[in-house]
Short mmCIF file of C-alpha atoms in Angstrom, two decimals:
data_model
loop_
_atom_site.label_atom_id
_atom_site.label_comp_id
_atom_site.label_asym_id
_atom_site.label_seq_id
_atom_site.Cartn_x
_atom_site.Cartn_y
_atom_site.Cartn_z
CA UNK A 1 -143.98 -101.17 36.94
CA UNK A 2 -144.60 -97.61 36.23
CA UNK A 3 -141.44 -95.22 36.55
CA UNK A 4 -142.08 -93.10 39.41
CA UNK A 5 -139.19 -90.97 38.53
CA UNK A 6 -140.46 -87.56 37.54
CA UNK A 7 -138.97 -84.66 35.05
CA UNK A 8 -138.78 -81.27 36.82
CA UNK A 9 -138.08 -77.78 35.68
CA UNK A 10 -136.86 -75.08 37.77
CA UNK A 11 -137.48 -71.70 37.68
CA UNK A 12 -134.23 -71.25 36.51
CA UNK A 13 -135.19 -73.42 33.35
CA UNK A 14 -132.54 -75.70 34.64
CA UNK A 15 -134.22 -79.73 34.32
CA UNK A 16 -133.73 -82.19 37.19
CA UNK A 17 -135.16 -85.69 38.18
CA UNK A 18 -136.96 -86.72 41.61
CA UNK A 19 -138.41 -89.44 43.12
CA UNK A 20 -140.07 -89.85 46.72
CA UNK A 21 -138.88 -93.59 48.66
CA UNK A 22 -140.94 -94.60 52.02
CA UNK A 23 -138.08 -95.10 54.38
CA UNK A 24 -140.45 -97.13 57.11
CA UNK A 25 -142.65 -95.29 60.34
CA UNK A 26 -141.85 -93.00 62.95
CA UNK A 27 -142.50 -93.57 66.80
CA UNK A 28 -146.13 -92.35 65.73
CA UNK A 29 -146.88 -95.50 63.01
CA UNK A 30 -146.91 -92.33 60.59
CA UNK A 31 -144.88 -93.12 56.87
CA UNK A 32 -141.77 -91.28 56.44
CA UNK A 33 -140.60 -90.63 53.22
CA UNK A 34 -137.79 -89.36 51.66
CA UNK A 35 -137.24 -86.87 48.74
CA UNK A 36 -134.44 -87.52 46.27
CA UNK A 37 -133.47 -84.66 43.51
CA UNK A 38 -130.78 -85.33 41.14
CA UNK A 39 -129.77 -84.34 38.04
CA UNK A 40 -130.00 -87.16 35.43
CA UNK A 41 -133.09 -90.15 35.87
CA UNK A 42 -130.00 -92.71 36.39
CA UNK A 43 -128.58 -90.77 39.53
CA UNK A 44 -132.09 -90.40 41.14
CA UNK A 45 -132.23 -94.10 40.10
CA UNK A 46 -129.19 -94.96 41.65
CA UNK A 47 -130.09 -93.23 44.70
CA UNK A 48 -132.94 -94.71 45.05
CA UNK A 49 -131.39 -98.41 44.86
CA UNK A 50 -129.05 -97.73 47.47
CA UNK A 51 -131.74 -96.15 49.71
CA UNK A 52 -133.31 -99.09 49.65
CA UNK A 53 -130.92 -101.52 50.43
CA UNK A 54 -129.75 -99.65 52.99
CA UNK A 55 -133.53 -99.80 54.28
CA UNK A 56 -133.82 -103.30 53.74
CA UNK A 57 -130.54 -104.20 55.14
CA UNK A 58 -131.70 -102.03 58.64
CA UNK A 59 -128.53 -99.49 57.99
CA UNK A 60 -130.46 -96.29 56.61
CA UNK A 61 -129.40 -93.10 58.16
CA UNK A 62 -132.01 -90.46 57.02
CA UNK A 63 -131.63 -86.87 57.00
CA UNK A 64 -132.24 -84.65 60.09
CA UNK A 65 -132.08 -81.42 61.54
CA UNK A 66 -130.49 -82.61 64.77
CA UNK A 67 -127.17 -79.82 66.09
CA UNK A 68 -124.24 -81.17 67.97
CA UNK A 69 -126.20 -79.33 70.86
CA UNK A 70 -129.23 -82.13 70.43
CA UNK A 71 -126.65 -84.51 70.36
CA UNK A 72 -125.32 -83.42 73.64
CA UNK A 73 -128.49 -83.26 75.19
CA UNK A 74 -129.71 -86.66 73.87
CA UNK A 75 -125.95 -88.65 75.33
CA UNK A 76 -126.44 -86.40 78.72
CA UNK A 77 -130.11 -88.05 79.01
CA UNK A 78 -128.94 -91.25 78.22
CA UNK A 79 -125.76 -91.38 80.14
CA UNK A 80 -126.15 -89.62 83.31
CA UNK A 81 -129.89 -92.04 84.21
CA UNK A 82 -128.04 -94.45 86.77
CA UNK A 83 -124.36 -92.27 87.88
CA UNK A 84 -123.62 -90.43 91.38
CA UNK A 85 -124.26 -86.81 91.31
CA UNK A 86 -120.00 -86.22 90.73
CA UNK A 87 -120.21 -88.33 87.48
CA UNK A 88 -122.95 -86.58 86.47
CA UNK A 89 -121.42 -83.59 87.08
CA UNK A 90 -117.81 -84.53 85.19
CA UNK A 91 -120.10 -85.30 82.23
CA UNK A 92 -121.63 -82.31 82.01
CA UNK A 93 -118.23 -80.29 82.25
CA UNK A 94 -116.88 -82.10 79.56
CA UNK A 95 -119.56 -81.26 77.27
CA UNK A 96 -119.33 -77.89 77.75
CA UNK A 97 -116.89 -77.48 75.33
CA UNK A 98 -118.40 -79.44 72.67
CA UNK A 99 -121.27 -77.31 73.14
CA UNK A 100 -119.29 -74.36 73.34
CA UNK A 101 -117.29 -74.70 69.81
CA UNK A 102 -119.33 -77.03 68.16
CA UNK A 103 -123.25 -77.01 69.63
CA UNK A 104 -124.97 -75.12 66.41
CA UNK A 105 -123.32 -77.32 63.59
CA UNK A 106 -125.77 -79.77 62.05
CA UNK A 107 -125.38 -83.49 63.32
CA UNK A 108 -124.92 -85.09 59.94
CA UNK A 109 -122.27 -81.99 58.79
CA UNK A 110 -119.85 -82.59 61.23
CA UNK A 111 -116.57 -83.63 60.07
CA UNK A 112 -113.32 -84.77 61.40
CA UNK A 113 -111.39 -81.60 60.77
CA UNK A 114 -114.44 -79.85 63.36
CA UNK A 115 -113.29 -82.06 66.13
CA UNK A 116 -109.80 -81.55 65.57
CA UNK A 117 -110.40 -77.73 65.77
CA UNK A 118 -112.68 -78.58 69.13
CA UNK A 119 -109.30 -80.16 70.30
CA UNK A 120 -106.80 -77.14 68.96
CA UNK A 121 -109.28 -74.55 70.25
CA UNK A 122 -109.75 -76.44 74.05
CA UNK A 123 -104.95 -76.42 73.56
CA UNK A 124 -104.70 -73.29 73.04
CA UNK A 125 -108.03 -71.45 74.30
CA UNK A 126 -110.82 -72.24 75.42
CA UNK A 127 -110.18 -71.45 79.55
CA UNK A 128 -112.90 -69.91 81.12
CA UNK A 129 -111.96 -70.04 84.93
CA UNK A 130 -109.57 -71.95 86.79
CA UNK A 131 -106.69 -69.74 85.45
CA UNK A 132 -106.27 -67.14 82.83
CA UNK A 133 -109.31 -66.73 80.53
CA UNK A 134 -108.66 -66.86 76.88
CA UNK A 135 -105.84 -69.70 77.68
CA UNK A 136 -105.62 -73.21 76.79
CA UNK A 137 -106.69 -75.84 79.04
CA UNK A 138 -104.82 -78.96 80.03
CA UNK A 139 -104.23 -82.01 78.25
CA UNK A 140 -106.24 -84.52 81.00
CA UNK A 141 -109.32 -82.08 80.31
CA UNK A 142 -108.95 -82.44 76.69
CA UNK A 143 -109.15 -86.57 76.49
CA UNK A 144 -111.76 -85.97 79.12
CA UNK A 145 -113.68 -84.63 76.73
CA UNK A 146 -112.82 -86.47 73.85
CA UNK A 147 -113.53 -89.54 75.15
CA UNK A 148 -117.15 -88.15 75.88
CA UNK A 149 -117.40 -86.67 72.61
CA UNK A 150 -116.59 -90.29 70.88
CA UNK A 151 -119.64 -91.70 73.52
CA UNK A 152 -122.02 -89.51 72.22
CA UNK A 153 -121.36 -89.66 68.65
CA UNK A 154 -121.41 -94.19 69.19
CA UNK A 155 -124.62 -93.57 70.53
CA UNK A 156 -125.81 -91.42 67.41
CA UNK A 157 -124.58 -94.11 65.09
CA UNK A 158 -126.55 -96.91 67.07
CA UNK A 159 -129.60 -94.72 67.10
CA UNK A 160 -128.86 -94.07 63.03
CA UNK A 161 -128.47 -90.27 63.58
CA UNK A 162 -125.54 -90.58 61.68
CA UNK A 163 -123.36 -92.86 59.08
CA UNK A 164 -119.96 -92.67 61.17
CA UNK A 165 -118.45 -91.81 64.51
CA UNK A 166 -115.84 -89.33 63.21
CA UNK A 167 -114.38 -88.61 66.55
CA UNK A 168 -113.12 -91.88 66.41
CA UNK A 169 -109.72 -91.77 65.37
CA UNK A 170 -109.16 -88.07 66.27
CA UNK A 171 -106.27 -88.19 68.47
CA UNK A 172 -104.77 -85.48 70.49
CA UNK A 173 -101.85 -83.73 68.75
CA UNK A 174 -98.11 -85.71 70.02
CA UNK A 175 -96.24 -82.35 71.01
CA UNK A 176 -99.56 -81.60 73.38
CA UNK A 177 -99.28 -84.87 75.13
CA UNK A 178 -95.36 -84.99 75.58
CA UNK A 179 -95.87 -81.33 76.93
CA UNK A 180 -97.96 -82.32 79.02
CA UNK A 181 -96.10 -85.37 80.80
CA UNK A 182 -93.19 -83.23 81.09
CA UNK A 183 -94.62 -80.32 83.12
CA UNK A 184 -96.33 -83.58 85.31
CA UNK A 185 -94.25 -83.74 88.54
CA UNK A 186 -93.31 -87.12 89.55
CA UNK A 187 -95.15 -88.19 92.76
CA UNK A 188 -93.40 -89.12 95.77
CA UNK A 189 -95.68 -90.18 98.81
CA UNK A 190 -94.43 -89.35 102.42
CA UNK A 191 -91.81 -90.94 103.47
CA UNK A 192 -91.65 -93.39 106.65
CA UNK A 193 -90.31 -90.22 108.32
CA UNK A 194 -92.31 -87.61 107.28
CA UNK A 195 -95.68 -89.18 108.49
CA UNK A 196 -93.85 -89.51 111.80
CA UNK A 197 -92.92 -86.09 111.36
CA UNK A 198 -96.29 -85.24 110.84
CA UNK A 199 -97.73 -87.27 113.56
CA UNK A 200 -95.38 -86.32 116.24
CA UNK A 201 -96.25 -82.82 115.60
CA UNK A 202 -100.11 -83.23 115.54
CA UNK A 203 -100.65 -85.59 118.34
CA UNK A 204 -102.02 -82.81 120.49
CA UNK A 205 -104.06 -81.69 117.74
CA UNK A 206 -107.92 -82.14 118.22
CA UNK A 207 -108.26 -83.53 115.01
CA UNK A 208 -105.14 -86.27 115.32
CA UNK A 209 -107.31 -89.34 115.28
CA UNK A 210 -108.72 -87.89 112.07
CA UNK A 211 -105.41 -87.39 110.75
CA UNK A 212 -104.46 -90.98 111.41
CA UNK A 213 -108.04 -92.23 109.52
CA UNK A 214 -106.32 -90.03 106.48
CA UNK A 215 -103.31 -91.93 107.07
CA UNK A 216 -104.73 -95.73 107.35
CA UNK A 217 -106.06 -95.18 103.72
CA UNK A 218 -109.30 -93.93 104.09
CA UNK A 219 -110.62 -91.18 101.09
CA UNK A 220 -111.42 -87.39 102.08
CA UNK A 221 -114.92 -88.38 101.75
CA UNK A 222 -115.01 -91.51 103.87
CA UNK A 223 -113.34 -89.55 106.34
CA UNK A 224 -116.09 -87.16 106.83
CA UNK A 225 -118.94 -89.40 105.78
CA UNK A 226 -117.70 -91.84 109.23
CA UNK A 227 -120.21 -92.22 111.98
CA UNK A 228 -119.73 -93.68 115.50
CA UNK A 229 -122.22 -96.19 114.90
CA UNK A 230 -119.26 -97.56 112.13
CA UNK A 231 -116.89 -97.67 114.80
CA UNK A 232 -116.37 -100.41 116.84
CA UNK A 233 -114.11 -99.21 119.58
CA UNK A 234 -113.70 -102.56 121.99
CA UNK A 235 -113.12 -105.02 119.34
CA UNK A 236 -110.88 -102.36 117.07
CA UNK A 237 -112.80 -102.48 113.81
CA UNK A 238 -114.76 -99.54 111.44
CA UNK A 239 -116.82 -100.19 108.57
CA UNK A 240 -116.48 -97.76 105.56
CA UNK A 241 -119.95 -97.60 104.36
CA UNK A 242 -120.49 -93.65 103.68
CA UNK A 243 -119.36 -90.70 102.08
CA UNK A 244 -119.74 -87.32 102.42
CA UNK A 245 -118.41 -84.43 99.76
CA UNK A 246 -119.03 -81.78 97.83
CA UNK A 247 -120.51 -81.42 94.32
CA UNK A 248 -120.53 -78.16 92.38
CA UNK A 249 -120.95 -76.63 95.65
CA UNK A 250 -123.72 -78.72 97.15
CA UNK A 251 -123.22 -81.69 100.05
CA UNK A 252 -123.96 -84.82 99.19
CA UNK A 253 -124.22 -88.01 101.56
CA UNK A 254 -124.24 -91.52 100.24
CA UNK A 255 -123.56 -94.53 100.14
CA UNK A 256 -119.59 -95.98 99.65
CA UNK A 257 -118.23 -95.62 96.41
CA UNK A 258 -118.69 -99.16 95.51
CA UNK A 259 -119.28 -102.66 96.93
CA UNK A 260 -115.81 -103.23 97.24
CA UNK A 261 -115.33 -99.32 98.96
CA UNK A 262 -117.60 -100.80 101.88
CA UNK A 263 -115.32 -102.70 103.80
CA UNK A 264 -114.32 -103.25 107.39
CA UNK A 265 -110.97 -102.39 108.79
CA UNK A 266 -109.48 -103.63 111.46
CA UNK A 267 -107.80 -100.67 113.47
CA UNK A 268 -104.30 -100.55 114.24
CA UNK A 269 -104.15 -99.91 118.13
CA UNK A 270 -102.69 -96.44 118.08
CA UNK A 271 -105.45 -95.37 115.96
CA UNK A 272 -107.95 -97.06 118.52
CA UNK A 273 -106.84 -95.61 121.31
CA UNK A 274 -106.53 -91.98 119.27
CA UNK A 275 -110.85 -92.75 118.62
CA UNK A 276 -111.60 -93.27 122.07
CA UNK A 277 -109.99 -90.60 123.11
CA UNK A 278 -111.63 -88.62 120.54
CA UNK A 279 -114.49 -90.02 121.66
CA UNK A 280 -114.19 -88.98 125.25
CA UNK A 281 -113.32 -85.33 124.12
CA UNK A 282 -116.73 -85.10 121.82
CA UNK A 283 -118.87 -85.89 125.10
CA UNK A 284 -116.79 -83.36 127.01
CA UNK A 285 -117.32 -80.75 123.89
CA UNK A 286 -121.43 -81.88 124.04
CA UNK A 287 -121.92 -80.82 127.53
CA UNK A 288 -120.05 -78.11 127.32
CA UNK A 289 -122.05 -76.74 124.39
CA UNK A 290 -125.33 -77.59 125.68
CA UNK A 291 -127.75 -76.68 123.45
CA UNK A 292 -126.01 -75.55 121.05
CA UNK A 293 -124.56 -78.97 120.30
CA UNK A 294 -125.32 -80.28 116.67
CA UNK A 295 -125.87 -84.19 117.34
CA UNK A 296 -124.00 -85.03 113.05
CA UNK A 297 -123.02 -88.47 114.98
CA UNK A 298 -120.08 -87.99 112.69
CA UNK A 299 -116.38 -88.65 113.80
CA UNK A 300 -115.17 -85.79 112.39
CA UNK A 301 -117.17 -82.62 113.31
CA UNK A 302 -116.47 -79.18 114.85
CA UNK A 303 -116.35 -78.08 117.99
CA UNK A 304 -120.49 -78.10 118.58
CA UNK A 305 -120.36 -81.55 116.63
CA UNK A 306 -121.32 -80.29 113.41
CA UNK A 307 -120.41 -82.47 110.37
CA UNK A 308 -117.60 -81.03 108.15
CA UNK A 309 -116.92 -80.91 104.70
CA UNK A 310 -113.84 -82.42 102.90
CA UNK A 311 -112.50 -78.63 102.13
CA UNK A 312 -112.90 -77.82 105.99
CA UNK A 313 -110.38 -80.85 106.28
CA UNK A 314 -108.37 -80.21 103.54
CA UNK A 315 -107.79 -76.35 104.83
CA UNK A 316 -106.84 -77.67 108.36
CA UNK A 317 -104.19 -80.34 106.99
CA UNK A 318 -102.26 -78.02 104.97
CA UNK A 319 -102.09 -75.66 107.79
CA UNK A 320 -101.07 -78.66 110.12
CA UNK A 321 -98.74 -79.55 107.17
CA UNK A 322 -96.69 -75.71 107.29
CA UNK A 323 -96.48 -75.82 110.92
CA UNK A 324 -94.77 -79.92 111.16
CA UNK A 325 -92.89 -78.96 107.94
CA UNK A 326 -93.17 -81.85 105.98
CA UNK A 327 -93.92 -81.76 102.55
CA UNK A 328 -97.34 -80.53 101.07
CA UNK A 329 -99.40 -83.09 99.71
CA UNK A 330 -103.20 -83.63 98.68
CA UNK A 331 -105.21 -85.00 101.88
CA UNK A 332 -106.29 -87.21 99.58
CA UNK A 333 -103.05 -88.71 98.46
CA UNK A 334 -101.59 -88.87 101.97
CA UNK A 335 -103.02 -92.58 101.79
CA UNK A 336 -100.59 -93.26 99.39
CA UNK A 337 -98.00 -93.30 102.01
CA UNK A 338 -99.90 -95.86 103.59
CA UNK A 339 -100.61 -98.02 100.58
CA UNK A 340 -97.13 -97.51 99.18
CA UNK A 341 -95.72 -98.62 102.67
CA UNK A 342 -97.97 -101.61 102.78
CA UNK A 343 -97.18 -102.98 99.53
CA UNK A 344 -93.27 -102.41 100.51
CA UNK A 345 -93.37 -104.26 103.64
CA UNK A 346 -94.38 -107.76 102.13
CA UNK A 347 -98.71 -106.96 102.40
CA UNK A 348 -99.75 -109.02 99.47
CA UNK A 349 -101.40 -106.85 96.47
CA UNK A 350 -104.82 -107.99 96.98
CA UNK A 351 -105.05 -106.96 100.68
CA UNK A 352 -103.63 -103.36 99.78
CA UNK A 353 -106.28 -103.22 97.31
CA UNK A 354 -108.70 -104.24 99.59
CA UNK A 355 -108.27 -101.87 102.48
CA UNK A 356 -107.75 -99.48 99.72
CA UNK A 357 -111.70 -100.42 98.68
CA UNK A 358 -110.62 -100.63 95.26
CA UNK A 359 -112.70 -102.91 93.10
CA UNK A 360 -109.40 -103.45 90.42
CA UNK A 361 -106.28 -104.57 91.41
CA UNK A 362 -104.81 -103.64 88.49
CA UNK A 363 -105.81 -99.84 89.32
CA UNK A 364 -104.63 -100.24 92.97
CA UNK A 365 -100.86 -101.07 91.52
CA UNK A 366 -101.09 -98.47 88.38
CA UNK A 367 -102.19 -95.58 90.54
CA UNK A 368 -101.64 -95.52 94.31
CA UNK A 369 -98.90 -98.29 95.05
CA UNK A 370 -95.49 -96.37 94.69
CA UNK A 371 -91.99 -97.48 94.97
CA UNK A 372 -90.41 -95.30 97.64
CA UNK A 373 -86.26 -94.46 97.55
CA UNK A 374 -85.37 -96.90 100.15
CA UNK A 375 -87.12 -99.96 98.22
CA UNK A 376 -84.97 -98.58 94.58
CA UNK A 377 -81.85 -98.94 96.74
CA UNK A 378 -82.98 -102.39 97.74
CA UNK A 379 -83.88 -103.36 94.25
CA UNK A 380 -80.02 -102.00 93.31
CA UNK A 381 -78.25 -103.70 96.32
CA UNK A 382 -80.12 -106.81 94.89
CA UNK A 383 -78.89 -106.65 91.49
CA UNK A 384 -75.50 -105.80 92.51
CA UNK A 385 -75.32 -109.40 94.45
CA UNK A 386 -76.84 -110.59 91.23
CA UNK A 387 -73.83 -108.89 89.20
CA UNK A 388 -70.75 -110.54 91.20
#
């Protein structure tokens, strides 16, 4: 077999070795081959050897031009085909600043110190809005995007883009993550007595049977997504079957969040009777308003029956919140009284996580169920009979 290894002068009078290897077909059926320049024949031998059995053994990784920035695109393509418009969204947020710090280095450059400076950079700052420019931003945004940074660069390995995921093993610095769990407040639902607090003080309020869907566990979003034709007022029962929120600005309508998110609920009979009422008041409101009335078909709507948005909630519970004075808390998270109480009084896991409409049980006990005060002093009152 002829040696195909050929002696080379530069201009510089310097003398090198190269060869050319076929390294298979593009998309096209068109050869690709690969040039390798070294100086001695047995390196450009070498090369060549290992080149090969890489091609032959299907783990070849050829050269390219590709930036973190085509990288970014390519995941973003990939991994946004079949999510809801907020995932989508999250994504995209994340990869800003990977795109920000990193998007013109080459692909096959990158290195773990660069992602380790991505992470020190976003610590320290990389803020943009949401606070102070020039600041760093928190430790949750961080893994959020380090986690998304380690999908894309699995997905560049499986598409042999590059040799190694070297985001892999990164890890966010100790001293940032003990900083941040420390400046986390500890969260305490409402108490039995603060929802009555809350309840006593709103039950004149137009919106009280809303306030009482918050408070029965539904989300923001299934609050304002509920129709009338998903309430069943005689027999007591409303299905949870869509949403409506905001993302980046724009309404979106749609479906629950999953299969187990639609669910029917059987209505407690204060929150019933709250409904009808409701009800009765929203035909009042329609002929009042005449034409002017905006036919949403949505429980929760303004005065001319236009359907709200969770902010137009969220606005109107905190300033229901000031005036009862009870404790400030997320409308979101005011169903964690509810779950928290549930799983207190003796409702068995799997229910709470089913009225919940979560999918994992697991995630319905690690996230929303809380021990309140009273149930600690229980648990101690317990162990005390235990201790004599």
């Amino acid at each position: 077999m002829t040696d195909s290894i050929k002696r080379i002068t530069l201009q510089n009078g310097k003398v090198r070795y190269r060869t050319v290897v076929d390294i298979g077909r593009d998309a096209n059926g068109k050869r690709k081959q690969l040039t390798i320049t070294k100086d001695t024949r047995t390196e450009v031998r070498d090369e060549r050897a290992r080149i090969l059995h890489q091609r032959s053994a299907g783990t070849l990784v050829p050269p390219n031009k590709l930036t973190v920035n085509d990288l970014v695109a390519m995941w973003l393509s990939s991994a946004t085909r079949d999510v809801e418009a907020a995932t989508k969204r999250s994504y995209e947020d994340a990869m800003r600043y990977v795109q920000a710090y990193l998007g013109g280095k080459r692909l096959q450059e990158l290195v773990e110190e660069d992602v380790e400076g991505l992470i020190d950079w976003m610590l320290t700052s990389a803020r943009r809005r949401g606070g102070k420019p020039g600041t760093g931003v928190g430790e949750r945004t961080v893994s959020l995007t380090l986690g998304r940074l380690r999908a894309a660069l699995t997905l560049a390995v499986r598409r042999q883009l590059v040799t190694r995921n070297v985001a892999e093993h990164v890890t966010i610095p100790r001293a940032a993550r003990k900083e941040a769990k420390a400046r986390k407040k500890t969260y305490i639902p409402w108490t039995q007595q603060e929802v009555q607090q809350f309840l006593g003080h709103v039950a004149t309020d137009r919106l009280y049977a809303v306030w009482l869907l918050s408070l029965i566990g539904l989300r923001p979003a299934e609050v304002a997504g509920l129709r009338w034709i998903d309430v069943d007022l005689e027999a007591g029962i409303l299905r949870v079957e869509t949403t409506r929120t905001m993302v980046a600005g724009v309404v979106v309508e749609k479906d629950a969040k999953s299969g187990a998110g639609e669910r029917g609920l059987p209505l407690p009979e204060i929150v019933r009777l709250a409904l009808r009422s409701f009800r009765r008041r929203q035909i009042k409101e329609q002929l009042e308003a005449g034409e002017g009335w905006h036919n949403s078909g949505r429980v929760a709507c303004d005065e001319l029956g236009r359907a709200v948005k969770t902010d137009w909630l969220r606005r109107r519970a905190y300033k229901a919140m000031a005036t009862a004075e009870v404790r400030k808390v997320r409308l979101y998270d005011a169903r964690h009284a509810c779950l928290s109480w549930m799983a207190n009084n003796g409702v068995p896991d799997v229910v709470v996580s089913a009225w919940a409409g979560h999918a994992d049980l697991g995630f319905t006990k690690r996230i929303y169920v809380h021990s309140d005060p009273d149930a600690l002093r229980a648990g101690s009152e317990k162990l005390g009979e235990l201790l004599g």
